[in-house]
Amino acid sequence: MDLANIIDRERCCVLKETTKTEAIIELVNSLEGFNGPQLNGGPLDIEELRKELFYREQLMSTGLSLGLAVPHVRFRGVKSPLVIAGIQPDGITDYDTLDGSEVNIVIMIIVGENQHKQHIRLLSLIASRLKDNKLKQALLSAGSGEEIYSLLAGSEEAGL
Amino acid sequence: MVFNPGILLIFGISIFGGFTSSQMFKKIHIPQVIGYIAAGVIFGQTVLGIITPQVIDNLQPFNNFALGIIGFLVGSELLFSDMKKYGKQFSTILIGEGVLAFILVGSAVGFILYKVTGVFSLAMAGGVVFGAIASATDPASTINVLWEYRAAGILTTTIIAIVALDDALAMFLYGLGTSISQILTGGEADIAVELLKVAFELGASIILGIATGGLIALIIRKTKSPESLFVIAFGILLICIGLCAWLELDIILAGMFAGISLVNILPERGKEVVKQIRNISTPIYILFFALVGARLSLGSMPAWLWLIVAVYVVLRSFGKWFGAWIGARISGADKKVCNFTGMSLFAQGGVAIGLSIMASSHLSNISIQPGLSLGDVIIFGVTATTLIVQIIGPMLVKVSVKVAGEAGRNVTEEDVLSRNKVEQIVDRDATVVSPVTPIKEVVELFGAGERSFIPVVDNDNVFKGIIRFTDLTAAFLAPETLDWLVAGDFLYKTKTLLTPGQTQKDAINIMTHLHREYIPVVDNEHNRHWVGLADRQSMITSARRELLPA
């Protein structure tokens, strides 16, 4: 699974928002006008995607541990996995994580409606990558989306 | 403008009229076949005259087709295993009822004809032909009643065997009778030649029928699609019927042997073919019997002929009943076979009318009085008696199987499934999970159960979808994710749902089509309130349990 092709370079960013809801909305809104090959026909229905993501958060928070959150959803608007990432160096305190920590790294995973395997593999891959403290620190000090993308996508080659 | 309806309009009027009238008759508990004939009488020469003799002549190919299909369906009821078991009974009953009807009717009608004409040879000839025709029983209407009342048992088997076989006996006696008549009335027929002709006709029909059934069995042995099964069988059967019509062989007999050989060579798949052909047979039956009714012209019969009609009906009925009783007693048959077989054999139809039409063409040159030939007497007599015995015959078949306790016993698994509703077997305690159930718990539930999916139902009891075990397998390879995931992450929004009011037959059809063993049941497609799980095996088991003898 090649993260470099799955992560959308232009939609990795340093987040402005510092609450869970606003941070998720900021990431979803960045997909406005998205026109990548992952789409399943027409443009993304941003409103629907937002609803699905928040419905999922209602079931169980996607905040994991050690500052990582992975809002994820299976969505009929895409046919292949799409990942975007946001960094909040100041921390999001209300994310409700498994270990109670604040969230600095939000990686959003959107997969096709029937892509159960890809869904789980991406979750597992991202979680295991971000267990690496060096990568985490590098991400937290990244100043641009481009840098965040390079760190996440390049970590595979770098053996991180 | 002269009213001259086309064939298609005649078909439509006859089928729709026949059906409507049969429904009215059904309400007063009279077998439907009488309704079909009554519609024909109304549209035919007796009342409205819409279906004229010319139209009926033009429809001969259709009649051939219907006789072939009827023969096939009749033959398919006869399994050699049954024949072997009841063989002795069948042959003595067959000979008893056929021969006694032949002797009684033949001598009485001959006597009346002698009194009317004073010519012994002519009276004898008429008597022999009437007698031979009297020995025939109509398999179509008799078996139609047995099907309608879902009869099964030793009496039903005996009736089916006799009606399937006594056309052959009737044809043989008829062949013998017409030859004797023609010899007696100065015709040129040589009895040996006529007998040979009849033997050839019977033999060739039987061989063609067996070949037809064998060929169908051979081809369908490897055919998988039910549609192809039907088309192949139907096509070959039509070829058989067409060949019979062309070679002037007996269509009913050939169709019958096609049915017999098919179900005995290939019982399972053969029955599937029979079922499909039976499915299309209703309009054919209606039309066939409506045309039988239309052929009758009740108003134009000379008065003394009614005496022949009365004597024929009474003595034929008595002959069949008493002859069957004697035959059954000799063979040591069950008491209900002795008492009820004969009275179930009164119906007469296509074969008798067919034989009378053949006789009328053979004997049309023998004049009884000005404007009335022996052929006319036969055709009038047989058509009138047909109407009468077609009213009392099927009713007595119904009474016989009911009194003998054999009605309603031939209920199939499919009948039970068509009647039963999904709500009767729905498992309301089936394990369900909520969208927020941790996936670890879901995995444990899969481990404890045997089903390949678990329904997901929310707090408002609304069905959200299912979790398929196959979708979970990826999570087993990444066990750390099991802590972060919930049932909602694996939700599969299935569109295949059942509602409690659907029949179990529909449910099983859907399951078969989709290769599923279980389907979720919701209150309705709109609200999707959870009801339970429908399980294919439970439906089949409960249907089979219902079919077990009490």
XYZ file of C-alpha atoms in Angstrom:
710
model
C 0.000 0.000 0.000
C 1.760 3.138 -1.211
C 0.846 6.062 1.003
C 2.470 8.528 -1.426
C -0.330 7.858 -3.920
C -3.075 7.752 -1.365
C -2.290 10.920 0.603
C -3.419 14.052 -1.202
C -0.409 16.361 -1.245
C -2.373 19.591 -1.609
C -4.703 18.850 1.252
C -2.155 18.297 3.981
C -2.009 21.336 6.210
C -1.218 22.925 9.521
C -4.635 23.243 11.137
C -5.965 26.585 12.273
C -8.744 25.140 14.422
C -8.186 23.796 17.910
C -11.424 21.948 18.692
C -12.387 18.461 17.449
C -15.466 19.541 15.530
C -13.841 22.553 13.890
C -10.676 20.656 13.056
C -12.654 17.914 11.302
C -14.724 20.527 9.451
C -11.534 22.340 8.389
C -10.124 19.142 6.916
C -13.395 18.193 5.189
C -13.781 21.705 3.767
C -10.306 21.482 2.260
C -11.781 18.816 -0.018
C -14.136 21.378 -1.604
C -13.408 21.282 -5.354
C -11.309 18.119 -4.993
C -10.985 16.411 -8.357
C -8.658 13.449 -7.795
C -8.807 10.015 -9.457
C -10.171 8.559 -6.194
C -13.617 9.982 -6.883
C -16.474 7.726 -7.848
C -17.961 9.700 -10.752
C -19.191 13.142 -9.686
C -17.743 15.670 -7.224
C -17.569 14.893 -3.503
C -20.720 15.628 -1.549
C -19.001 17.582 1.233
C -22.145 17.895 3.337
C -22.816 14.171 3.218
C -19.182 13.359 3.988
C -19.273 15.660 6.998
C -22.460 13.974 8.260
C -20.966 10.513 7.869
C -17.780 11.509 9.681
C -19.681 12.994 12.600
C -22.033 9.999 12.728
C -18.928 7.836 13.057
C -17.578 10.050 15.832
C -20.898 9.620 17.620
C -20.502 5.836 17.579
C -17.010 6.015 19.066
C -14.347 8.702 19.060
C -11.569 8.154 16.526
C -9.000 9.663 18.884
C -6.400 6.952 19.487
C -3.469 7.507 21.814
C -0.227 9.473 21.927
C -1.713 12.498 20.126
C -3.078 10.719 17.060
C -6.649 10.861 15.718
C -7.868 9.021 12.609
C -11.372 10.141 11.630
C -12.378 7.505 9.086
C -15.352 6.576 7.003
C -16.463 4.281 4.197
C -18.065 6.604 1.703
C -19.856 5.928 -1.561
C -18.427 9.080 -3.159
C -14.981 7.533 -3.550
C -13.825 4.420 -5.317
C -10.265 4.217 -3.937
C -8.753 5.312 -0.616
C -8.053 8.976 0.030
C -6.046 10.263 2.994
C -5.528 13.876 4.107
C -3.681 15.089 7.181
C -3.700 18.109 9.477
C -1.260 19.015 12.240
C -2.187 21.121 15.239
C 1.005 21.847 17.222
C -1.037 23.572 19.929
C -3.120 20.436 20.472
C -6.850 19.663 20.323
C -7.937 19.033 23.866
C -11.547 17.925 23.388
C -10.916 15.018 20.987
C -11.724 12.278 23.537
C -8.810 9.902 22.942
C -8.244 6.411 24.334
C -5.455 7.584 26.657
C -6.947 11.009 27.383
C -4.097 12.803 25.611
C -4.588 15.871 23.445
C -4.465 15.381 19.682
C -1.773 16.973 17.495
C -2.015 14.844 14.383
C -5.354 14.291 12.577
C -5.224 11.881 9.668
C -8.526 11.517 7.831
C -9.164 8.260 5.948
C -11.915 7.996 3.358
C -12.384 4.678 1.541
C -14.963 3.275 -0.843
C -18.147 1.780 0.553
C -17.012 -1.828 0.105
C -13.283 -1.352 0.738
C -13.240 -3.094 4.102
C -9.730 -4.516 3.649
C -8.151 -1.251 2.510
C -9.918 0.529 5.341
C -8.428 -1.704 8.034
C -4.995 -1.892 6.409
C -4.773 1.897 6.179
C -5.810 2.320 9.796
C -3.273 -0.243 10.886
C -0.512 1.180 8.664
C -0.981 4.759 9.811
C -1.229 3.834 13.475
C 1.930 1.766 13.319
C 3.852 4.497 11.440
C 2.912 7.104 13.959
C 4.157 5.053 16.847
C 7.542 6.411 15.746
C 8.416 9.375 17.933
C 10.972 10.850 15.494
C 8.338 11.043 12.749
C 5.846 12.520 15.160
C 8.270 15.216 16.271
C 9.174 16.006 12.669
C 5.478 16.353 11.818
C 4.837 18.651 14.758
C 7.594 21.004 13.653
C 6.532 20.931 9.973
C 5.714 24.407 8.716
C 3.754 23.546 5.548
C 1.416 21.013 3.980
C 4.126 20.039 1.534
C 6.448 19.171 4.369
C 3.733 17.146 6.145
C 3.054 15.231 2.935
C 6.737 14.492 2.402
C 7.151 13.216 5.928
C 4.082 10.984 5.783
C 4.589 9.741 2.236
C 8.351 9.497 2.489
C 8.414 7.682 5.774
C 8.008 4.397 3.929
C 11.180 4.909 1.897
C 13.020 6.287 4.883
C 12.120 3.138 6.756
C 10.333 5.136 9.404
C -71.705 -7.037 -41.536
C -71.486 -10.768 -40.869
C -69.896 -11.499 -37.540
C -66.798 -13.434 -38.429
C -64.361 -13.337 -35.574
C -60.761 -14.291 -36.159
C -59.124 -17.259 -34.494
C -57.403 -15.101 -31.886
C -60.690 -13.514 -30.854
C -62.240 -16.983 -30.575
C -59.290 -18.033 -28.411
C -59.688 -14.994 -26.216
C -63.462 -15.282 -25.851
C -63.247 -19.006 -25.126
C -60.446 -18.782 -22.581
C -61.826 -15.765 -20.771
C -65.434 -16.980 -20.966
C -64.399 -20.480 -19.894
C -62.464 -19.150 -16.953
C -65.259 -16.825 -15.842
C -67.886 -19.514 -16.080
C -65.653 -22.029 -14.274
C -65.267 -19.566 -11.421
C -69.050 -19.311 -11.129
C -69.345 -23.102 -11.145
C -66.576 -23.346 -8.598
C -68.616 -21.190 -6.223
C -71.380 -23.770 -6.281
C -68.765 -26.556 -5.891
C -69.045 -27.931 -9.395
C -65.725 -28.895 -11.023
C -64.272 -26.213 -13.245
C -64.153 -28.365 -16.373
C -67.957 -28.159 -16.585
C -67.626 -24.376 -16.566
C -65.273 -24.535 -19.536
C -67.696 -26.743 -21.471
C -70.679 -24.569 -20.505
C -68.908 -21.509 -21.955
C -68.389 -23.470 -25.159
C -72.068 -24.449 -25.259
C -73.005 -20.763 -24.930
C -70.573 -19.553 -27.609
C -71.189 -22.559 -29.839
C -74.012 -23.761 -32.020
C -76.454 -24.434 -29.201
C -76.830 -20.795 -28.097
C -74.895 -17.897 -29.691
C -73.325 -19.560 -32.701
C -70.133 -17.484 -32.502
C -67.982 -20.596 -32.669
C -69.231 -22.336 -35.799
C -68.426 -25.904 -36.943
C -66.163 -24.367 -39.557
C -64.185 -22.500 -36.925
C -63.875 -25.723 -34.949
C -62.595 -27.527 -38.054
C -60.044 -24.778 -38.561
C -58.908 -25.289 -34.991
C -58.070 -28.953 -35.525
C -54.306 -28.293 -35.163
C -55.008 -26.673 -31.806
C -57.118 -29.664 -30.750
C -54.265 -31.963 -31.714
C -51.887 -29.840 -29.680
C -54.185 -29.877 -26.632
C -54.753 -33.645 -26.881
C -50.995 -34.170 -27.066
C -50.347 -32.026 -23.996
C -53.202 -33.694 -22.093
C -51.853 -37.113 -23.064
C -48.374 -36.147 -21.937
C -49.580 -34.903 -18.558
C -51.724 -37.991 -18.062
C -48.866 -40.319 -18.961
C -46.512 -38.506 -16.639
C -48.703 -39.588 -13.721
C -47.877 -43.229 -14.312
C -44.768 -44.579 -12.687
C -43.785 -48.161 -13.426
C -43.185 -48.702 -9.762
C -46.905 -48.002 -9.184
C -47.932 -50.076 -12.189
C -45.958 -53.028 -10.899
C -47.477 -52.694 -7.475
C -51.075 -52.413 -8.669
C -50.722 -54.125 -12.080
C -53.072 -57.023 -11.398
C -55.754 -54.746 -10.008
C -55.441 -52.338 -12.924
C -55.841 -54.901 -15.673
C -58.852 -56.667 -14.183
C -60.580 -53.370 -13.366
C -59.752 -52.038 -16.829
C -61.183 -55.067 -18.577
C -64.163 -55.210 -16.182
C -65.283 -51.607 -16.624
C -64.411 -51.304 -20.328
C -65.902 -54.565 -21.504
C -69.078 -54.398 -19.403
C -69.796 -50.823 -20.609
C -69.139 -52.010 -24.164
C -71.485 -54.985 -23.911
C -74.339 -53.200 -22.099
C -74.327 -50.040 -24.225
C -73.664 -51.912 -27.443
C -76.552 -54.322 -27.009
C -79.050 -51.741 -25.751
C -78.298 -49.156 -28.432
C -78.282 -51.885 -31.045
C -81.706 -52.959 -29.807
C -83.126 -49.412 -30.070
C -81.640 -48.912 -33.528
C -83.184 -52.209 -34.583
C -86.567 -51.103 -33.298
C -86.247 -47.774 -35.165
C -84.869 -49.095 -38.461
C -85.779 -52.761 -38.509
C -82.379 -53.482 -40.110
C -80.357 -55.916 -38.006
C -76.952 -55.317 -39.576
C -77.286 -51.550 -39.246
C -78.464 -51.848 -35.632
C -75.615 -54.174 -34.830
C -73.073 -51.854 -36.461
C -74.355 -48.807 -34.560
C -74.439 -50.755 -31.320
C -70.858 -51.940 -31.662
C -69.538 -48.425 -32.336
C -71.548 -46.898 -29.468
C -70.367 -49.686 -27.209
C -66.718 -49.142 -28.099
C -66.995 -45.406 -27.539
C -68.743 -46.070 -24.207
C -65.691 -47.902 -22.920
C -63.519 -44.758 -23.198
C -63.082 -42.478 -20.210
C -61.940 -38.899 -20.469
C -58.562 -38.695 -18.761
C -58.383 -34.910 -19.029
C -61.454 -33.891 -17.052
C -61.118 -36.777 -14.597
C -57.514 -35.977 -13.792
C -58.282 -32.265 -13.776
C -60.681 -32.923 -10.877
C -58.090 -35.067 -9.089
C -55.607 -32.185 -9.397
C -58.153 -29.587 -8.397
C -58.953 -31.480 -5.201
C -55.315 -32.511 -4.695
C -56.244 -36.137 -4.363
C -53.719 -38.827 -3.520
C -53.987 -42.450 -2.433
C -54.715 -45.895 -3.738
C -58.083 -44.937 -5.281
C -56.539 -41.909 -7.010
C -53.704 -44.042 -8.373
C -56.196 -46.604 -9.642
C -58.344 -43.955 -11.335
C -55.304 -42.397 -13.007
C -54.104 -45.774 -14.219
C -57.494 -46.762 -15.601
C -58.217 -43.480 -17.406
C -54.729 -43.535 -18.836
C -55.160 -47.058 -20.134
C -58.770 -47.352 -21.188
C -58.421 -45.077 -24.202
C -56.222 -47.766 -25.642
C -58.899 -50.346 -24.876
C -61.576 -48.054 -26.369
C -59.547 -47.556 -29.507
C -59.027 -51.256 -29.876
C -62.736 -52.002 -29.382
C -63.580 -49.136 -31.717
C -61.272 -50.472 -34.420
C -62.866 -53.853 -33.995
C -66.334 -52.283 -33.869
C -66.059 -50.135 -36.997
C -64.572 -53.014 -38.936
C -67.459 -55.244 -37.879
C -69.930 -52.434 -38.660
C -68.509 -51.894 -42.095
C -68.529 -55.602 -42.803
C -72.099 -55.938 -41.524
C -73.382 -52.930 -43.436
C -71.866 -54.041 -46.696
C -68.628 -52.100 -46.543
C -65.504 -53.554 -47.971
C -63.376 -53.665 -44.869
C -61.618 -56.914 -44.227
C -61.674 -57.561 -40.516
C -58.100 -58.842 -40.480
C -56.882 -55.785 -42.392
C -58.816 -53.418 -40.088
C -57.425 -55.144 -37.035
C -53.924 -54.918 -38.453
C -54.501 -51.244 -39.197
C -55.600 -50.588 -35.622
C -52.707 -52.620 -34.235
C -50.290 -50.678 -36.426
C -51.772 -47.337 -35.390
C -51.561 -48.224 -31.701
C -48.065 -49.706 -31.996
C -46.650 -46.831 -34.008
C -48.164 -44.254 -31.613
C -46.671 -46.038 -28.624
C -43.242 -46.337 -30.244
C -43.259 -42.677 -31.289
C -44.311 -41.665 -27.750
C -41.594 -43.721 -26.093
C -39.013 -42.320 -28.518
C -40.206 -38.780 -27.751
C -39.942 -39.247 -23.982
C -36.554 -40.946 -24.391
C -35.228 -38.140 -26.558
C -36.403 -35.477 -24.104
C -34.759 -37.407 -21.246
C -31.532 -37.779 -23.197
C -31.258 -34.081 -24.005
C -32.361 -32.639 -20.665
C -30.085 -34.935 -18.687
C -27.356 -32.323 -19.003
C -29.472 -29.186 -19.301
C -29.180 -26.872 -16.336
C -31.435 -23.886 -16.973
C -35.134 -24.485 -16.200
C -36.129 -22.337 -19.201
C -34.106 -24.494 -21.592
C -35.583 -27.594 -19.994
C -39.068 -26.389 -20.829
C -38.262 -25.186 -24.344
C -36.509 -28.435 -25.292
C -39.291 -30.647 -23.930
C -42.009 -28.479 -25.446
C -40.341 -28.420 -28.856
C -39.813 -32.177 -29.001
C -43.357 -32.817 -27.792
C -44.720 -30.571 -30.564
C -42.688 -32.500 -33.123
C -44.223 -35.717 -31.796
C -47.746 -34.269 -31.985
C -47.097 -32.916 -35.478
C -45.778 -36.277 -36.664
C -48.833 -38.042 -35.232
C -51.193 -35.638 -37.005
C -49.276 -36.064 -40.249
C -49.054 -39.858 -40.049
C -52.620 -40.108 -38.684
C -51.467 -41.802 -35.497
C -53.087 -41.463 -32.092
C -51.937 -38.205 -30.550
C -53.214 -38.876 -27.028
C -51.563 -42.273 -26.916
C -48.243 -40.955 -28.244
C -48.311 -38.007 -25.804
C -49.152 -40.386 -22.990
C -46.251 -42.693 -23.718
C -43.937 -39.690 -24.076
C -44.964 -38.714 -20.525
C -44.673 -42.272 -19.214
C -41.218 -42.852 -20.675
C -39.874 -39.455 -19.586
C -40.850 -39.744 -15.908
C -39.764 -43.365 -15.728
C -36.393 -42.826 -17.412
C -35.538 -39.624 -15.579
C -37.872 -39.256 -12.569
C -36.492 -36.082 -10.949
C -35.801 -33.889 -13.969
C -38.766 -35.419 -15.778
C -41.073 -34.207 -13.019
C -39.549 -30.726 -13.358
C -40.468 -30.714 -17.072
C -43.968 -31.993 -16.303
C -44.393 -29.229 -13.736
C -43.428 -26.576 -16.278
C -45.711 -27.973 -18.970
C -48.539 -28.183 -16.429
C -47.974 -24.512 -15.640
C -48.912 -23.539 -19.199
C -51.695 -26.109 -19.511
C -54.597 -24.176 -17.920
C -55.499 -21.955 -20.902
C -55.017 -24.933 -23.208
C -57.413 -26.986 -21.090
C -59.974 -24.191 -20.971
C -59.876 -23.699 -24.719
C -59.988 -27.404 -25.442
C -63.075 -27.976 -23.311
C -64.760 -24.800 -24.519
C -64.385 -26.164 -28.046
C -65.839 -29.516 -26.937
C -68.877 -27.575 -25.660
C -69.088 -25.435 -28.784
C -69.160 -28.536 -30.960
C -72.414 -29.673 -29.352
C -75.661 -28.740 -31.043
C -78.292 -29.647 -28.524
C -81.290 -28.255 -30.397
C -81.038 -30.163 -33.655
C -81.311 -33.717 -32.372
C -84.211 -35.994 -33.471
C -86.431 -36.895 -30.535
C -85.864 -40.684 -30.533
C -82.164 -40.057 -30.244
C -82.724 -38.842 -26.694
C -83.726 -42.374 -25.776
C -80.388 -43.637 -27.065
C -78.724 -40.858 -25.084
C -80.549 -41.833 -21.885
C -79.890 -45.546 -22.300
C -76.246 -44.887 -23.177
C -75.694 -42.732 -20.093
C -77.448 -45.095 -17.697
C -75.994 -48.346 -18.993
C -72.515 -46.984 -19.579
C -72.445 -45.645 -16.016
C -73.757 -48.883 -14.587
C -71.385 -50.932 -16.751
C -68.388 -48.924 -15.667
C -69.329 -48.973 -12.014
C -70.297 -52.644 -11.811
C -67.525 -53.782 -14.181
C -64.928 -51.946 -12.110
C -66.422 -53.401 -8.926
C -66.218 -56.944 -10.308
C -62.676 -56.364 -11.594
C -61.576 -54.875 -8.298
C -63.144 -57.703 -6.286
C -61.451 -60.347 -8.454
C -58.077 -58.683 -7.957
C -58.653 -58.372 -4.212
C -58.359 -54.601 -4.233
C -58.973 -52.298 -1.289
C -62.651 -51.757 -0.440
C -62.647 -48.125 -1.510
C -61.120 -49.095 -4.865
C -63.984 -51.597 -5.356
C -66.686 -49.100 -4.443
C -65.481 -45.853 -5.966
C -63.309 -46.610 -9.007
C -66.204 -47.223 -11.405
C -68.138 -44.124 -10.467
C -65.022 -42.039 -11.089
C -64.856 -43.210 -14.692
C -68.041 -41.639 -16.061
C -66.495 -38.625 -17.781
C -66.075 -38.838 -21.507
C -64.489 -36.236 -23.695
C -61.935 -35.746 -26.415
C -61.337 -39.392 -27.228
C -65.034 -40.284 -27.394
C -65.795 -37.239 -29.506
C -62.758 -37.915 -31.650
C -63.865 -41.514 -32.183
C -67.403 -40.387 -32.990
C -66.061 -37.937 -35.565
C -64.007 -40.728 -37.105
C -67.040 -43.060 -37.010
C -69.245 -40.428 -38.620
C -66.874 -40.155 -41.531
C -66.639 -43.939 -41.851
C -70.374 -44.526 -41.547
C -71.843 -41.407 -43.153
C -73.003 -43.335 -46.199
C -75.306 -45.593 -44.171
C -78.721 -43.976 -44.129
C -81.169 -44.595 -41.295
C -83.916 -42.259 -42.435
C -83.930 -39.370 -44.937
C -81.325 -36.781 -43.936
C -79.948 -38.898 -41.097
C -77.071 -41.319 -41.494
C -75.698 -43.772 -38.938
C -72.674 -41.453 -38.749
C -74.961 -38.565 -37.744
C -76.656 -40.662 -35.077
C -73.291 -41.530 -33.605
C -71.955 -37.993 -33.608
C -75.189 -36.544 -32.153
C -75.469 -39.296 -29.586
C -71.908 -39.062 -28.406
C -71.827 -35.268 -28.215
C -75.054 -35.142 -26.205
C -74.003 -37.915 -23.846
C -70.656 -36.203 -23.466
C -72.326 -33.091 -22.133
C -74.366 -35.081 -19.633
C -71.563 -37.309 -18.413
C -69.191 -34.373 -18.317
C -71.533 -32.808 -15.785
C -72.096 -35.870 -13.632
C -68.695 -37.509 -14.247
C -66.368 -34.915 -12.734
C -68.823 -34.340 -9.861
C -68.742 -38.026 -9.015
C -64.934 -38.062 -9.189
C -65.003 -35.291 -6.612
C -67.510 -37.164 -4.425
C -65.487 -40.399 -4.723
C -62.162 -38.958 -3.646
C -63.808 -36.954 -0.884
C -65.759 -39.900 0.544
C -62.718 -42.157 0.172
C -60.741 -39.581 2.157
C -58.208 -38.962 -0.586
C -59.016 -35.310 -1.356
C -56.528 -32.722 -0.179
C -53.789 -35.291 0.401
C -51.614 -34.421 -2.548
C -50.260 -31.257 -0.989
C -46.701 -30.548 -2.013
C -43.958 -28.760 -0.151
C -44.396 -25.926 -2.621
C -48.111 -25.624 -1.751
C -47.288 -25.350 1.939
C -44.558 -22.800 1.289
C -46.916 -20.753 -0.893
C -49.470 -20.691 1.911
C -47.144 -20.037 4.832
C -45.881 -16.573 5.655
C -42.409 -15.482 6.667
C -43.740 -14.301 10.061
C -44.482 -17.914 11.018
C -40.823 -18.905 11.144
C -39.021 -15.629 11.740
C -36.388 -15.910 14.465
C -37.170 -12.911 16.663
C -34.404 -13.801 19.110
C -31.623 -13.776 16.533
C -28.427 -12.146 17.801
C -28.144 -8.525 16.714
C -25.617 -5.801 17.520
C -25.849 -2.048 17.705
C -23.719 0.242 15.508
C -21.703 1.166 18.630
C -20.963 -2.411 19.668
C -17.155 -2.768 19.873
C -15.898 -4.945 17.062
C -14.187 -7.233 19.552
C -17.615 -8.228 20.863
C -18.864 -8.757 17.336
C -15.952 -11.099 16.658
C -16.828 -13.080 19.782
C -20.458 -13.328 18.656
C -19.367 -14.691 15.296
C -17.262 -17.240 17.136
C -20.225 -18.341 19.254
C -22.745 -18.504 16.397
C -22.880 -20.240 13.054
C -24.208 -17.508 10.814
C -22.172 -15.713 8.215
C -23.541 -12.292 9.162
C -24.944 -10.419 12.143
C -27.703 -7.815 11.746
C -27.059 -4.307 13.043
C -30.026 -2.614 14.726
C -29.896 0.822 16.361
C -31.429 1.987 19.650
C -34.698 2.911 17.921
C -35.002 -0.707 16.681
C -34.272 0.406 13.125
C -32.385 -2.109 10.979
C -29.189 -0.447 9.703
C -27.524 -3.272 7.797
C -25.450 -6.356 8.454
C -21.869 -7.209 9.345
C -20.511 -9.912 7.095
C -17.929 -12.214 8.578
C -15.858 -12.012 5.409
C -15.496 -8.234 5.853
C -14.022 -8.752 9.310
C -11.146 -10.923 8.175
C -8.898 -7.904 7.438
C -9.207 -6.852 11.087
C -7.832 -10.218 12.241
C -4.595 -9.419 10.398
C -4.362 -6.071 12.214
C -5.474 -7.017 15.734
C -4.514 -3.604 17.180
C -7.371 -2.027 15.188
C -9.934 -4.196 16.997
C -9.747 -1.772 19.940
C -10.690 1.264 17.860
C -13.439 -0.128 15.708
C -17.151 -0.563 16.212
C -19.873 -2.497 14.396
C -20.781 0.653 12.427
C -17.370 0.559 10.706
C -18.227 -2.736 9.057
C -21.852 -2.039 8.235
C -23.014 -3.496 4.928
C -26.209 -1.857 3.762
C -27.994 -4.857 2.304
C -30.961 -4.204 0.076
C -32.218 -7.760 0.351
C -34.889 -7.725 3.013
C -38.081 -9.614 3.680
C -41.292 -8.494 5.318
C -43.424 -10.702 7.625
C -46.350 -10.884 5.195
C -44.338 -12.320 2.300
C -44.871 -15.977 1.492
C -42.196 -18.453 2.411
C -42.109 -19.522 -1.228
C -41.114 -15.989 -2.274
C -38.519 -15.910 0.494
C -37.000 -19.212 -0.623
C -36.948 -18.088 -4.246
C -35.027 -14.955 -3.252
C -32.652 -16.985 -1.095
C -32.040 -19.508 -3.864
C -31.425 -16.760 -6.375
C -28.921 -14.988 -4.102
C -27.407 -18.153 -2.583
C -28.334 -17.040 0.948
C -29.395 -19.132 3.907
C -30.775 -16.219 5.963
C -32.371 -12.888 5.150
C -33.220 -10.086 7.626
C -36.921 -9.377 8.135
C -38.175 -5.814 8.744
C -41.716 -4.542 9.334
C -41.748 -2.753 5.990
C -39.292 -1.390 3.436
C -39.944 2.176 4.517
C -39.672 2.080 8.337
C -37.273 -0.848 8.462
C -38.128 -1.722 12.039
C -36.325 -4.889 13.009
C -38.423 -8.071 13.173
C -35.944 -10.944 13.022
C -34.147 -13.347 10.724
C -35.763 -15.672 8.192
C -33.946 -18.939 7.834
C -34.308 -21.090 4.714
C -33.877 -24.367 6.564
C -36.563 -23.489 9.125
C -39.042 -22.824 6.332
C -38.308 -26.108 4.593
C -38.328 -28.081 7.853
C -41.649 -26.621 8.972
C -43.216 -27.277 5.551
C -42.014 -30.888 5.644
C -43.320 -31.306 9.158
C -46.749 -30.153 7.982
C -46.676 -32.727 5.221
C -45.986 -35.636 7.562
C -49.032 -37.899 7.899
C -50.898 -37.247 11.121
